[in-house]
Short mmCIF file of C-alpha atoms in Angstrom, two decimals:
data_model
loop_
_atom_site.label_atom_id
_atom_site.label_comp_id
_atom_site.label_asym_id
_atom_site.label_seq_id
_atom_site.Cartn_x
_atom_site.Cartn_y
_atom_site.Cartn_z
CA MET A 1 79.09 124.89 137.74
CA THR A 2 77.94 128.28 139.00
CA GLY A 3 75.41 128.91 141.68
CA GLN A 4 72.50 129.72 139.41
CA SER A 5 71.49 126.55 137.67
CA GLY A 6 70.88 126.98 133.97
CA GLY A 7 72.23 130.52 133.81
CA LEU A 8 75.81 131.56 132.99
CA ASN A 9 77.83 134.21 134.70
CA ARG A 10 79.45 137.05 132.87
CA ALA A 11 82.90 135.49 132.52
CA GLN A 12 81.42 132.29 131.12
CA VAL A 13 79.38 134.23 128.60
CA ALA A 14 82.50 136.11 127.53
CA VAL A 15 84.44 132.86 127.12
CA LEU A 16 81.58 131.26 125.22
CA TYR A 17 81.35 134.32 122.98
CA LEU A 18 85.07 134.21 122.29
CA VAL A 19 85.07 130.49 121.62
CA LEU A 20 82.09 130.70 119.31
CA THR A 21 83.47 133.65 117.37
CA SER A 22 86.86 132.09 116.98
CA ALA A 23 85.23 128.82 115.92
CA ILE A 24 83.13 130.57 113.31
CA ALA A 25 86.07 132.65 112.13
CA SER A 26 88.35 129.65 111.82
CA GLY A 27 85.56 127.74 110.11
CA ILE A 28 85.18 130.50 107.56
CA ALA A 29 88.95 130.71 107.15
CA ILE A 30 89.26 126.96 106.62
CA TYR A 31 86.34 126.92 104.25
CA SER A 32 87.64 129.81 102.17
CA SER A 33 91.18 128.49 102.10
CA ALA A 34 89.89 125.04 101.23
CA SER A 35 87.82 126.43 98.42
CA THR A 36 90.77 128.52 97.18
CA ILE A 37 92.95 125.42 97.37
CA THR A 38 90.43 123.34 95.43
CA ALA A 39 90.08 126.22 92.98
CA LEU A 40 93.84 126.35 92.63
CA LEU A 41 93.96 122.61 92.11
CA LYS A 42 91.20 122.89 89.57
CA THR A 43 92.97 125.58 87.56
CA ALA A 44 96.23 123.68 87.87
CA THR A 45 94.74 120.49 86.50
CA THR A 46 92.48 121.88 83.77
CA GLY A 47 93.48 120.54 80.42
CA LEU A 48 95.46 117.73 81.99
CA PHE A 49 92.58 115.31 82.05
CA LEU A 50 92.48 114.78 78.29
CA PRO A 51 96.24 114.31 77.73
CA ILE A 52 96.50 111.89 80.66
CA LEU A 53 93.51 109.91 79.48
CA LEU A 54 94.80 109.79 75.92
CA SER A 55 98.28 108.79 77.00
CA LEU A 56 96.86 106.03 79.20
CA ILE A 57 94.99 104.74 76.16
CA VAL A 58 98.11 105.00 74.03
CA ALA A 59 100.10 103.18 76.70
CA PHE A 60 97.54 100.37 76.79
CA LEU A 61 97.63 100.14 73.00
CA LEU A 62 101.42 100.11 72.70
CA ASP A 63 102.09 97.75 75.59
CA PRO A 64 101.87 94.54 73.50
CA ALA A 65 104.34 95.95 70.98
CA VAL A 66 106.75 96.91 73.76
CA GLN A 67 106.41 93.44 75.26
CA TYR A 68 107.22 91.93 71.90
CA PHE A 69 110.59 93.71 71.85
CA GLU A 70 111.19 92.96 75.51
CA LYS A 71 110.90 89.27 74.72
CA LYS A 72 113.90 89.72 72.44
CA LYS A 73 115.98 90.46 75.55
CA LEU A 74 115.95 94.25 75.12
CA ASN A 75 115.33 96.35 78.17
CA ARG A 76 112.02 98.12 78.48
CA THR A 77 113.19 101.68 77.87
CA LEU A 78 114.92 100.66 74.68
CA SER A 79 111.87 98.69 73.56
CA ILE A 80 109.66 101.73 74.08
CA PHE A 81 112.06 103.86 72.03
CA ILE A 82 112.02 101.29 69.25
CA VAL A 83 108.22 101.23 69.22
CA TYR A 84 108.13 105.04 69.13
CA LEU A 85 110.64 105.05 66.29
CA ILE A 86 108.60 102.57 64.28
CA ILE A 87 105.41 104.58 64.78
CA GLY A 88 107.19 107.78 63.82
CA LEU A 89 108.54 106.16 60.68
CA LEU A 90 105.10 104.83 59.77
CA MET A 91 103.59 108.29 60.17
CA ALA A 92 106.34 109.83 58.07
CA LEU A 93 105.81 107.16 55.42
CA LEU A 94 102.08 107.87 55.41
CA LEU A 95 102.76 111.59 55.00
CA VAL A 96 105.17 110.94 52.15
CA LEU A 97 102.82 108.54 50.39
CA ILE A 98 99.62 110.55 50.71
CA GLY A 99 101.16 113.98 51.05
CA PRO A 100 100.41 116.39 53.84
CA PRO A 101 96.68 116.91 54.14
CA ASN A 102 95.49 120.12 52.54
CA TRP A 103 93.89 121.50 55.70
CA LYS A 104 93.22 124.94 54.30
CA ALA A 105 91.33 123.78 51.24
CA MET A 106 89.44 121.24 53.30
CA ALA A 107 88.41 123.82 55.88
CA GLN A 108 87.34 126.28 53.20
CA ALA A 109 85.34 123.70 51.35
CA LEU A 110 83.67 122.65 54.55
CA LYS A 111 82.95 126.25 55.45
CA ALA A 112 81.26 126.75 52.10
CA ASP A 113 79.44 123.44 52.07
CA PHE A 114 78.34 123.21 55.67
CA PRO A 115 75.57 125.87 55.46
CA ARG A 116 74.40 124.31 52.21
CA TYR A 117 74.02 120.89 53.83
CA ILE A 118 72.32 122.39 56.85
CA GLY A 119 70.02 124.41 54.61
CA HIS A 120 68.94 121.30 52.73
CA ALA A 121 68.44 119.39 55.92
CA ILE A 122 66.31 122.24 57.23
CA ASP A 123 64.23 122.30 54.06
CA TYR A 124 63.68 118.57 54.38
CA LEU A 125 62.73 118.96 58.03
CA ASN A 126 60.35 121.77 57.10
CA GLY A 127 58.64 119.45 54.67
CA VAL A 128 58.30 116.79 57.34
CA LEU A 129 56.96 119.37 59.80
CA ALA A 130 54.43 120.67 57.30
CA GLY A 131 53.24 117.11 56.72
CA LEU A 132 52.98 116.56 60.45
CA HIS A 133 51.07 119.78 60.85
CA GLN A 134 48.61 118.67 58.24
CA HIS A 135 48.00 115.36 59.95
CA PHE A 136 48.08 116.55 63.55
CA PRO A 137 46.85 120.14 63.65
CA ILE A 138 47.18 120.12 67.44
CA ILE A 139 50.93 120.59 67.11
CA LYS A 140 51.85 124.23 67.18
CA ASN A 141 53.71 125.49 64.16
CA TYR A 142 57.00 125.40 65.95
CA ASP A 143 59.80 127.33 64.28
CA LEU A 144 62.22 124.44 64.28
CA ALA A 145 63.79 125.47 61.00
CA GLY A 146 64.69 128.95 62.19
CA GLN A 147 66.14 127.61 65.41
CA LEU A 148 68.20 125.04 63.56
CA ARG A 149 69.47 127.69 61.18
CA SER A 150 70.63 130.01 63.94
CA ALA A 151 72.15 127.08 65.82
CA SER A 152 74.06 125.97 62.74
CA GLN A 153 75.28 129.50 62.11
CA SER A 154 76.57 129.80 65.64
CA PHE A 155 78.14 126.35 65.25
CA VAL A 156 80.03 127.45 62.14
CA GLY A 157 81.15 130.58 63.97
CA LEU A 158 82.28 128.44 66.87
CA ILE A 159 84.31 126.24 64.54
CA LEU A 160 85.99 129.27 62.99
CA VAL A 161 86.85 130.71 66.41
CA GLU A 162 87.84 127.43 67.97
CA THR A 163 90.04 126.13 65.16
CA PRO A 164 93.18 128.12 66.06
CA LYS A 165 92.57 127.40 69.74
CA SER A 166 92.11 123.70 69.16
CA ALA A 167 95.15 123.69 66.88
CA LEU A 168 97.13 125.04 69.82
CA ARG A 169 95.65 122.39 72.08
CA LEU A 170 96.37 119.74 69.46
CA GLY A 171 99.98 120.88 69.41
CA SER A 172 100.28 120.56 73.18
CA LEU A 173 98.60 117.17 72.98
CA MET A 174 101.09 116.02 70.36
CA LEU A 175 103.84 116.98 72.77
CA LEU A 176 102.32 115.77 76.03
CA VAL A 177 100.73 112.49 74.99
CA PRO A 178 103.93 110.78 73.75
CA LEU A 179 105.80 112.05 76.81
CA PHE A 180 103.18 110.88 79.31
CA SER A 181 102.64 107.55 77.60
CA PHE A 182 106.40 106.96 77.58
CA PHE A 183 106.47 107.25 81.35
CA PHE A 184 103.28 105.27 81.75
CA LEU A 185 104.72 102.50 79.62
CA ARG A 186 108.06 102.49 81.41
CA ASP A 187 107.05 103.03 85.02
CA SER A 188 103.42 101.99 85.42
CA ARG A 189 104.45 98.62 86.78
CA SER A 190 106.71 100.01 89.47
CA ILE A 191 104.21 102.75 90.35
CA MET A 192 101.42 100.21 90.77
CA ARG A 193 103.70 97.84 92.70
CA GLY A 194 104.53 100.69 95.05
CA LEU A 195 100.86 101.51 95.55
CA ILE A 196 99.87 97.88 96.08
CA SER A 197 102.66 97.29 98.56
CA LEU A 198 101.08 99.97 100.75
CA SER A 199 98.17 97.67 101.49
CA PRO A 200 98.26 95.87 104.85
CA ASN A 201 99.61 92.32 104.97
CA ARG A 202 96.20 90.78 105.56
CA TYR A 203 94.73 92.22 102.34
CA PHE A 204 97.87 92.25 100.25
CA GLU A 205 97.18 89.07 98.28
CA MET A 206 93.60 90.12 97.61
CA THR A 207 94.67 93.57 96.39
CA LEU A 208 97.28 92.07 94.12
CA ASP A 209 94.83 89.57 92.63
CA ILE A 210 92.08 92.11 92.07
CA TYR A 211 94.53 94.55 90.52
CA ALA A 212 95.82 91.90 88.13
CA ARG A 213 92.32 90.97 87.02
CA VAL A 214 91.13 94.55 86.62
CA SER A 215 94.18 95.59 84.63
CA TRP A 216 93.83 92.55 82.35
CA GLN A 217 90.18 93.30 81.68
CA LEU A 218 90.91 97.00 81.17
CA ALA A 219 93.70 96.35 78.72
CA HIS A 220 91.48 94.05 76.68
CA PHE A 221 88.54 96.42 76.84
CA ILE A 222 90.51 99.47 75.71
CA ARG A 223 92.39 97.65 72.96
CA GLY A 224 89.16 96.03 71.80
CA ARG A 225 87.23 99.28 71.68
CA ILE A 226 89.94 101.19 69.81
CA LEU A 227 90.47 98.37 67.34
CA GLU A 228 86.71 98.12 66.82
CA ALA A 229 86.42 101.85 66.12
CA LEU A 230 89.36 101.65 63.73
CA ILE A 231 87.93 98.73 61.77
CA VAL A 232 84.46 100.25 61.57
CA GLY A 233 86.03 103.49 60.34
CA LEU A 234 87.99 101.59 57.69
CA VAL A 235 84.93 99.65 56.57
CA VAL A 236 82.92 102.87 56.25
CA TYR A 237 85.81 104.45 54.38
CA ALA A 238 86.01 101.55 51.95
CA GLY A 239 82.24 101.47 51.47
CA LEU A 240 81.92 105.21 50.94
CA SER A 241 84.86 105.49 48.56
CA LEU A 242 82.92 103.27 46.15
CA THR A 243 80.44 106.13 45.73
CA ASP A 244 80.85 109.72 44.57
CA ILE A 245 80.31 111.17 48.03
CA ARG A 246 82.74 113.85 49.21
CA TYR A 247 84.53 114.14 52.57
CA THR A 248 84.91 110.38 52.78
CA PRO A 249 87.89 110.48 55.22
CA ILE A 250 86.12 112.88 57.58
CA LEU A 251 82.92 110.85 57.48
CA ALA A 252 84.85 107.64 58.17
CA MET A 253 86.60 109.30 61.11
CA ILE A 254 83.26 110.48 62.50
CA ALA A 255 81.79 107.00 62.10
CA GLY A 256 84.76 105.42 63.88
CA ALA A 257 84.84 107.92 66.75
CA THR A 258 81.12 107.82 67.40
CA ASN A 259 81.27 104.04 67.34
CA LEU A 260 82.94 104.28 70.77
CA VAL A 261 79.55 105.23 72.20
CA PRO A 262 77.29 102.18 72.11
CA TYR A 263 73.67 102.24 70.89
CA ILE A 264 73.45 106.00 70.22
CA GLY A 265 76.86 106.70 68.72
CA PRO A 266 76.49 104.81 65.42
CA ILE A 267 73.14 106.51 64.73
CA ILE A 268 74.65 109.95 65.28
CA GLY A 269 77.69 108.97 63.25
CA MET A 270 75.40 108.11 60.34
CA ILE A 271 73.64 111.47 60.18
CA PRO A 272 76.34 113.66 58.54
CA GLY A 273 77.02 111.04 55.89
CA LEU A 274 73.36 110.61 55.10
CA VAL A 275 72.74 114.36 54.97
CA ILE A 276 75.65 114.89 52.60
CA ALA A 277 74.54 111.96 50.46
CA LEU A 278 70.98 113.26 50.38
CA VAL A 279 72.05 116.75 49.36
CA ASP A 280 74.80 115.89 46.89
CA LEU A 281 73.58 112.65 45.39
CA GLY A 282 69.83 112.71 46.02
CA VAL A 283 67.74 109.67 46.90
CA GLY A 284 68.89 106.95 44.57
CA GLY A 285 71.00 103.85 44.33
CA GLN A 286 74.06 105.52 45.78
CA PHE A 287 72.14 106.92 48.75
CA TRP A 288 70.74 103.53 49.60
CA TRP A 289 74.17 101.98 49.19
CA ILE A 290 75.60 104.51 51.66
CA PHE A 291 72.73 103.77 54.03
CA CYS A 292 73.51 100.05 53.71
CA VAL A 293 77.21 100.64 54.32
CA TYR A 294 76.52 102.53 57.51
CA LEU A 295 73.80 100.39 58.96
CA LEU A 296 73.96 96.92 57.51
CA ILE A 297 77.62 96.37 56.68
CA ALA A 298 79.47 98.48 59.24
CA GLN A 299 77.11 98.15 62.17
CA ILE A 300 75.25 94.89 61.91
CA VAL A 301 77.57 92.59 59.99
CA VAL A 302 81.04 93.82 60.88
CA ASP A 303 80.45 95.26 64.33
CA ASN A 304 77.77 93.07 65.86
CA PHE A 305 78.53 89.73 64.24
CA ILE A 306 82.29 89.85 63.84
CA LEU A 307 84.01 92.45 66.02
CA ILE A 308 82.05 92.54 69.28
CA PRO A 309 82.05 88.76 69.86
CA ILE A 310 85.79 88.59 69.14
CA LEU A 311 87.12 91.77 70.70
CA ILE A 312 84.85 92.77 73.53
CA SER A 313 84.23 90.41 76.38
CA ARG A 314 80.76 90.14 77.83
CA VAL A 315 82.04 91.36 81.17
CA SER A 316 82.26 94.93 79.99
CA ASN A 317 78.71 95.08 78.67
CA LEU A 318 76.83 97.92 80.29
CA HIS A 319 73.10 98.09 80.78
CA PRO A 320 71.58 100.53 78.22
CA LEU A 321 70.28 102.70 81.05
CA TRP A 322 73.80 103.19 82.39
CA VAL A 323 75.00 103.95 78.86
CA ILE A 324 72.46 106.75 78.48
CA LEU A 325 73.23 108.13 81.94
CA ALA A 326 76.96 108.04 81.21
CA ILE A 327 76.46 109.87 77.92
CA ILE A 328 74.34 112.59 79.56
CA MET A 329 76.70 113.04 82.50
CA GLY A 330 79.78 112.99 80.28
CA GLY A 331 78.17 115.58 78.01
CA LYS A 332 77.44 117.83 81.00
CA LEU A 333 81.03 117.60 82.20
CA TYR A 334 83.08 117.74 79.02
CA GLY A 335 80.76 118.39 76.10
CA VAL A 336 81.01 116.25 72.99
CA LEU A 337 84.29 114.73 74.13
CA GLY A 338 82.65 113.80 77.43
CA MET A 339 79.87 112.04 75.55
CA ILE A 340 82.44 109.92 73.72
CA ILE A 341 84.58 109.04 76.72
CA GLY A 342 81.75 108.87 79.27
CA VAL A 343 80.68 105.36 78.30
CA PRO A 344 84.20 103.86 78.27
CA ILE A 345 84.82 105.35 81.70
CA ALA A 346 81.54 103.95 82.98
CA SER A 347 82.53 100.56 81.54
CA ILE A 348 85.89 100.78 83.31
CA LEU A 349 84.14 101.41 86.64
CA ASN A 350 81.80 98.53 85.83
CA ILE A 351 84.74 96.21 85.18
CA ILE A 352 86.36 97.19 88.48
CA ILE A 353 83.17 96.55 90.43
CA ILE A 354 82.50 93.23 88.70
CA GLU A 355 86.03 91.97 89.31
CA ILE A 356 85.88 92.89 93.00
CA ARG A 357 82.55 91.11 93.32
CA ARG A 358 83.87 88.07 91.52
CA TYR A 359 86.85 87.91 93.83
CA ARG A 360 84.63 88.18 96.88
CA ARG A 361 82.50 85.37 95.53
CA SER A 362 85.56 83.18 95.05
CA LEU A 363 86.39 83.83 98.70
CA ASN A 364 83.32 81.85 99.67
CA PRO A 365 84.66 78.37 100.54
CA TYR A 366 81.46 76.62 99.43
CA ASN A 367 81.59 78.31 96.06
CA ARG A 368 83.71 75.51 94.67
CA LEU A 369 80.92 73.00 95.19
CA PHE A 370 78.40 74.91 93.09
CA SER A 371 78.28 76.25 89.59
CA THR A 372 77.40 79.90 89.01
CA ARG A 373 73.77 78.88 88.58
CA GLY A 374 73.67 77.12 91.91
CA ARG A 375 73.90 73.62 90.54
CA ILE A 376 76.02 71.13 92.48
CA LEU A 377 79.17 70.30 90.57
CA MET B 1 137.02 100.87 116.45
CA ASN B 2 133.92 101.74 118.34
CA PRO B 3 131.20 99.36 117.12
CA LEU B 4 128.82 102.30 117.01
CA TRP B 5 130.73 103.70 114.07
CA GLN B 6 131.28 100.52 112.19
CA ASN B 7 129.77 99.77 108.82
CA ILE B 8 128.35 103.23 108.32
CA PHE B 9 130.45 104.25 105.36
CA ARG B 10 130.85 100.80 103.91
CA SER B 11 128.64 100.22 100.91
CA ARG B 12 126.05 97.49 101.08
CA GLY B 13 127.77 94.38 99.85
CA TYR B 14 126.28 91.96 97.38
CA GLU B 15 125.66 89.63 100.32
CA ASN B 16 123.00 91.99 101.58
CA THR B 17 121.02 92.26 98.37
CA LEU B 18 117.76 90.52 97.67
CA ALA B 19 119.28 88.87 94.61
CA TYR B 20 122.00 87.25 96.72
CA PHE B 21 119.47 86.04 99.24
CA LEU B 22 117.37 84.50 96.47
CA SER B 23 120.41 82.73 95.07
CA THR B 24 120.93 81.05 98.46
CA VAL B 25 117.42 79.56 98.37
CA PRO B 26 117.81 75.96 97.12
CA ALA B 27 115.08 76.33 94.51
CA PHE B 28 116.87 79.25 92.88
CA SER B 29 120.45 78.15 93.45
CA LYS B 30 121.05 77.30 89.80
CA LEU B 31 119.95 80.65 88.39
CA ASP B 32 122.46 83.06 86.89
CA LYS B 33 122.53 86.78 87.58
CA ARG B 34 120.17 87.69 84.78
CA ASP B 35 117.48 85.31 85.99
CA LEU B 36 117.98 86.55 89.53
CA ALA B 37 117.50 90.13 88.37
CA VAL B 38 114.17 89.16 86.81
CA LEU B 39 113.15 87.31 89.96
CA GLU B 40 114.22 90.20 92.15
CA HIS B 41 111.82 92.54 90.38
CA LEU B 42 109.06 89.98 90.54
CA VAL B 43 108.86 89.33 94.28
CA HIS B 44 107.38 91.49 97.01
CA VAL B 45 109.19 91.94 100.31
CA ARG B 46 106.74 92.01 103.21
CA ASN B 47 107.45 92.68 106.87
CA TYR B 48 105.53 90.89 109.61
CA THR B 49 105.51 91.57 113.33
CA ALA B 50 105.68 88.79 115.91
CA ASP B 51 102.44 86.75 116.05
CA GLU B 52 101.07 88.30 112.86
CA VAL B 53 99.07 85.89 110.71
CA VAL B 54 100.46 85.50 107.18
CA PHE B 55 97.40 83.60 105.98
CA SER B 56 94.72 81.43 107.54
CA GLU B 57 93.42 78.04 106.55
CA GLY B 58 90.73 78.35 103.88
CA ASP B 59 91.86 81.73 102.51
CA ILE B 60 92.10 81.96 98.75
CA GLY B 61 95.82 81.85 98.19
CA SER B 62 97.60 83.66 95.42
CA GLY B 63 101.23 82.74 95.91
CA MET B 64 104.10 81.42 97.97
CA TYR B 65 106.40 82.96 100.54
CA ILE B 66 110.11 82.54 101.18
CA ILE B 67 111.45 83.42 104.63
CA ARG B 68 114.23 85.95 104.41
CA SER B 69 114.65 86.33 108.16
CA GLY B 70 112.65 85.27 111.17
CA GLN B 71 110.51 82.25 111.82
CA VAL B 72 107.08 81.08 110.68
CA ARG B 73 104.85 78.48 112.31
CA ILE B 74 102.58 76.38 110.06
CA TYR B 75 99.58 74.91 111.82
CA THR B 76 96.08 73.61 111.27
CA GLN B 77 93.03 74.22 113.35
CA ASP B 78 90.18 71.76 113.92
CA ASP B 79 86.54 72.49 114.70
CA LEU B 80 87.27 72.80 118.41
CA GLU B 81 89.81 75.55 117.77
CA GLN B 82 92.61 73.15 118.71
CA THR B 83 95.77 73.93 116.79
CA THR B 84 98.19 71.30 115.58
CA ASP B 85 101.68 72.42 114.61
CA LYS B 86 102.76 71.10 111.24
CA ALA B 87 106.15 72.76 110.95
CA VAL B 88 108.30 75.62 112.12
CA LEU B 89 110.13 77.18 109.19
CA GLU B 90 113.33 79.20 109.30
CA THR B 91 115.32 81.48 107.01
CA GLY B 92 115.50 80.14 103.45
CA ASP B 93 112.45 77.87 103.71
CA PHE B 94 109.37 78.44 101.60
CA PHE B 95 105.69 77.67 102.06
CA GLY B 96 102.33 78.17 100.37
CA GLU B 97 103.56 76.98 96.98
CA THR B 98 100.33 75.07 96.19
CA ALA B 99 98.58 78.39 95.60
CA LEU B 100 101.18 79.55 93.10
CA THR B 101 99.84 77.71 90.09
CA ALA B 102 96.10 77.91 90.76
CA SER B 103 93.93 79.74 93.27
CA ARG B 104 93.43 77.03 95.86
CA PRO B 105 92.27 77.54 99.42
CA ARG B 106 95.15 77.42 101.91
CA CYS B 107 95.34 74.02 103.61
CA ALA B 108 97.04 75.35 106.73
CA SER B 109 97.59 78.62 108.54
CA ALA B 110 100.89 80.43 108.81
CA LYS B 111 101.90 82.81 111.57
CA ALA B 112 105.14 84.68 112.20
CA THR B 113 106.54 83.75 115.59
CA GLU B 114 108.96 86.67 115.71
CA SER B 115 109.39 89.75 113.56
CA THR B 116 109.86 88.26 110.13
CA VAL B 117 110.68 89.37 106.62
CA LEU B 118 108.99 87.32 103.91
CA VAL B 119 109.61 87.39 100.19
CA GLY B 120 106.37 86.74 98.33
CA LEU B 121 106.10 85.31 94.83
CA PHE B 122 102.58 85.61 93.45
CA ARG B 123 100.67 84.06 90.60
CA SER B 124 99.57 87.24 88.87
CA ASP B 125 103.16 88.53 88.76
CA VAL B 126 104.41 85.18 87.49
CA GLU B 127 101.78 85.13 84.73
CA GLU B 128 102.75 88.61 83.62
CA ALA B 129 106.47 87.85 83.77
CA ILE B 130 106.01 84.70 81.66
CA ARG B 131 104.78 86.93 78.86
CA ARG B 132 107.68 89.34 79.24
CA HIS B 133 110.61 87.09 80.11
CA PRO B 134 109.70 83.55 79.04
CA LEU B 135 113.23 82.12 79.17
CA GLU B 136 114.11 83.38 82.61
CA MET B 137 110.74 82.40 83.99
CA ALA B 138 111.13 78.87 82.59
CA LYS B 139 114.36 78.51 84.55
CA ILE B 140 112.84 79.94 87.72
CA MET B 141 109.80 77.69 87.54
CA PHE B 142 112.03 74.71 86.71
CA GLY B 143 114.02 75.33 89.89
CA LEU B 144 110.84 75.46 91.95
CA ASN B 145 109.62 72.33 90.23
CA ARG B 146 112.82 70.51 91.17
CA VAL B 147 112.38 71.25 94.85
CA ILE B 148 108.70 70.37 94.84
CA SER B 149 109.40 67.10 93.01
CA ASP B 150 112.01 66.28 95.64
CA ARG B 151 109.42 66.84 98.32
CA LEU B 152 106.96 64.60 96.49
CA LEU B 153 109.62 61.89 96.24
CA GLN B 154 110.35 62.13 99.94
CA CYS B 155 106.64 61.96 100.63
CA SER B 156 106.09 58.85 98.54
CA LEU B 157 109.12 57.15 100.10
CA GLN B 158 107.74 57.87 103.55
CA LEU B 159 104.33 56.66 102.48
CA ASP B 160 105.92 53.41 101.26
CA LYS B 161 107.68 52.99 104.56
CA LEU B 162 104.43 53.57 106.43
CA MET B 163 102.56 51.14 104.19
CA LYS B 164 105.18 48.47 104.90
CA LEU B 165 104.96 49.17 108.62
CA TYR B 166 101.18 49.00 108.49
CA GLY B 167 101.37 45.74 106.53
CA THR B 168 103.66 44.04 109.08
CA GLU B 169 101.46 45.30 111.91
CA GLN B 170 98.38 43.80 110.32
CA GLN B 171 100.05 40.43 109.93
#
């Protein structure tokens, strides 16, 4: 303390000044280096998210097959190689049987047809808008058609530009995904054991139990979802190939992929098929059959009544609000891909939270005396 | 030779491996090397300091422990916080096996009395291993079953003895 209370002498002011400046300078330095480090990390990890996610999914899908071979007293690495070999052979067989897909012709046909479909859709929309305008004159004559047209043109341009790029990415995916999933399949157990063994003794058993439950639920959820999408795609393919509609394989793939997104996905997956049917076949028996295939057979009968009760457990059901939020947030982060994988990721988080809560509930010693609805057992 | 320099360059013998230790446990004494290899990758080795609680009475258990080295005290606690020692277990003994087959609350507490190494065998790992190595797991579980059945037999014999004693006392 100096003599004057409240005031500081010159030396103290100098020290304070130095300390403050150095603090601010080091703060700025830390902040900038931290942001450069995060930026570096970000650039280093861009494009890794998708391959890792895909290879995790592939690993989850292939695990039962690998286990099947392991049961025959083969070691795990060999079993994985055998599974890979079988899949490779199946793909080769498929290529030989069907022949390599004629990408060029398909792309050219799509390039020619796409504007036509969009044009028809726009005409139809214009008709609807004109009708609306007649009935509700309050609505401004909004130039929806023009906007749609320019949007579709830019979309086609985007496809043309992005195709070589995405082909490159597809190539790297084809290389990375099998590699990553090989290591995930072989070493995930030891990696997870290592991580779990880090937990302190007191919480070790709990961690192990929760991990086992979460991984079981996750495996079932992922396998169920993929299988569901596959079957819905096949059903749509079978249903559409009964009609004269073109691009059946692409439409079936779209229907299967969008089926991964609950509630909204199937509706969006329907639109391209319906537009093509409307333009090429017109409103008639075939159009209504296609509509039935999409909505009644694929969605209601096959998906809701057969697949979901069998494949997907009730645990992983998300509230519709969360589904919509996940779709919006996924779309903001990763575009269309984010919309598709946003909901599964939200469901995975949901499963983790539910399993932790369930475990905590089972920790309650009085829990055994009551049912889940509070009735005495 | 100076004892400081002994054993440094000698490779770890089979006697020091986890698999050898497991084969000395009575429950797993009849397993061959292949089964032991499966078991070795199934268990978790955990280190406890002196006076560290392994689990407390009423916890949800998820598996059993085998003592590799050290000592573990098994005790119960009543409402007045009075502890009653049930057993003091040494190297090669196992405890907590009731929680292996179903998640039951622990019926006693366990505490390490000195620094102890435990080998844990847990239900979730066993369930997974049954899917992957059914034959080996059948042998492992059979060995455990043998020891537990022996204990049950001992228990019922003792109970008989007590019943007889009680009967003569009543007369």
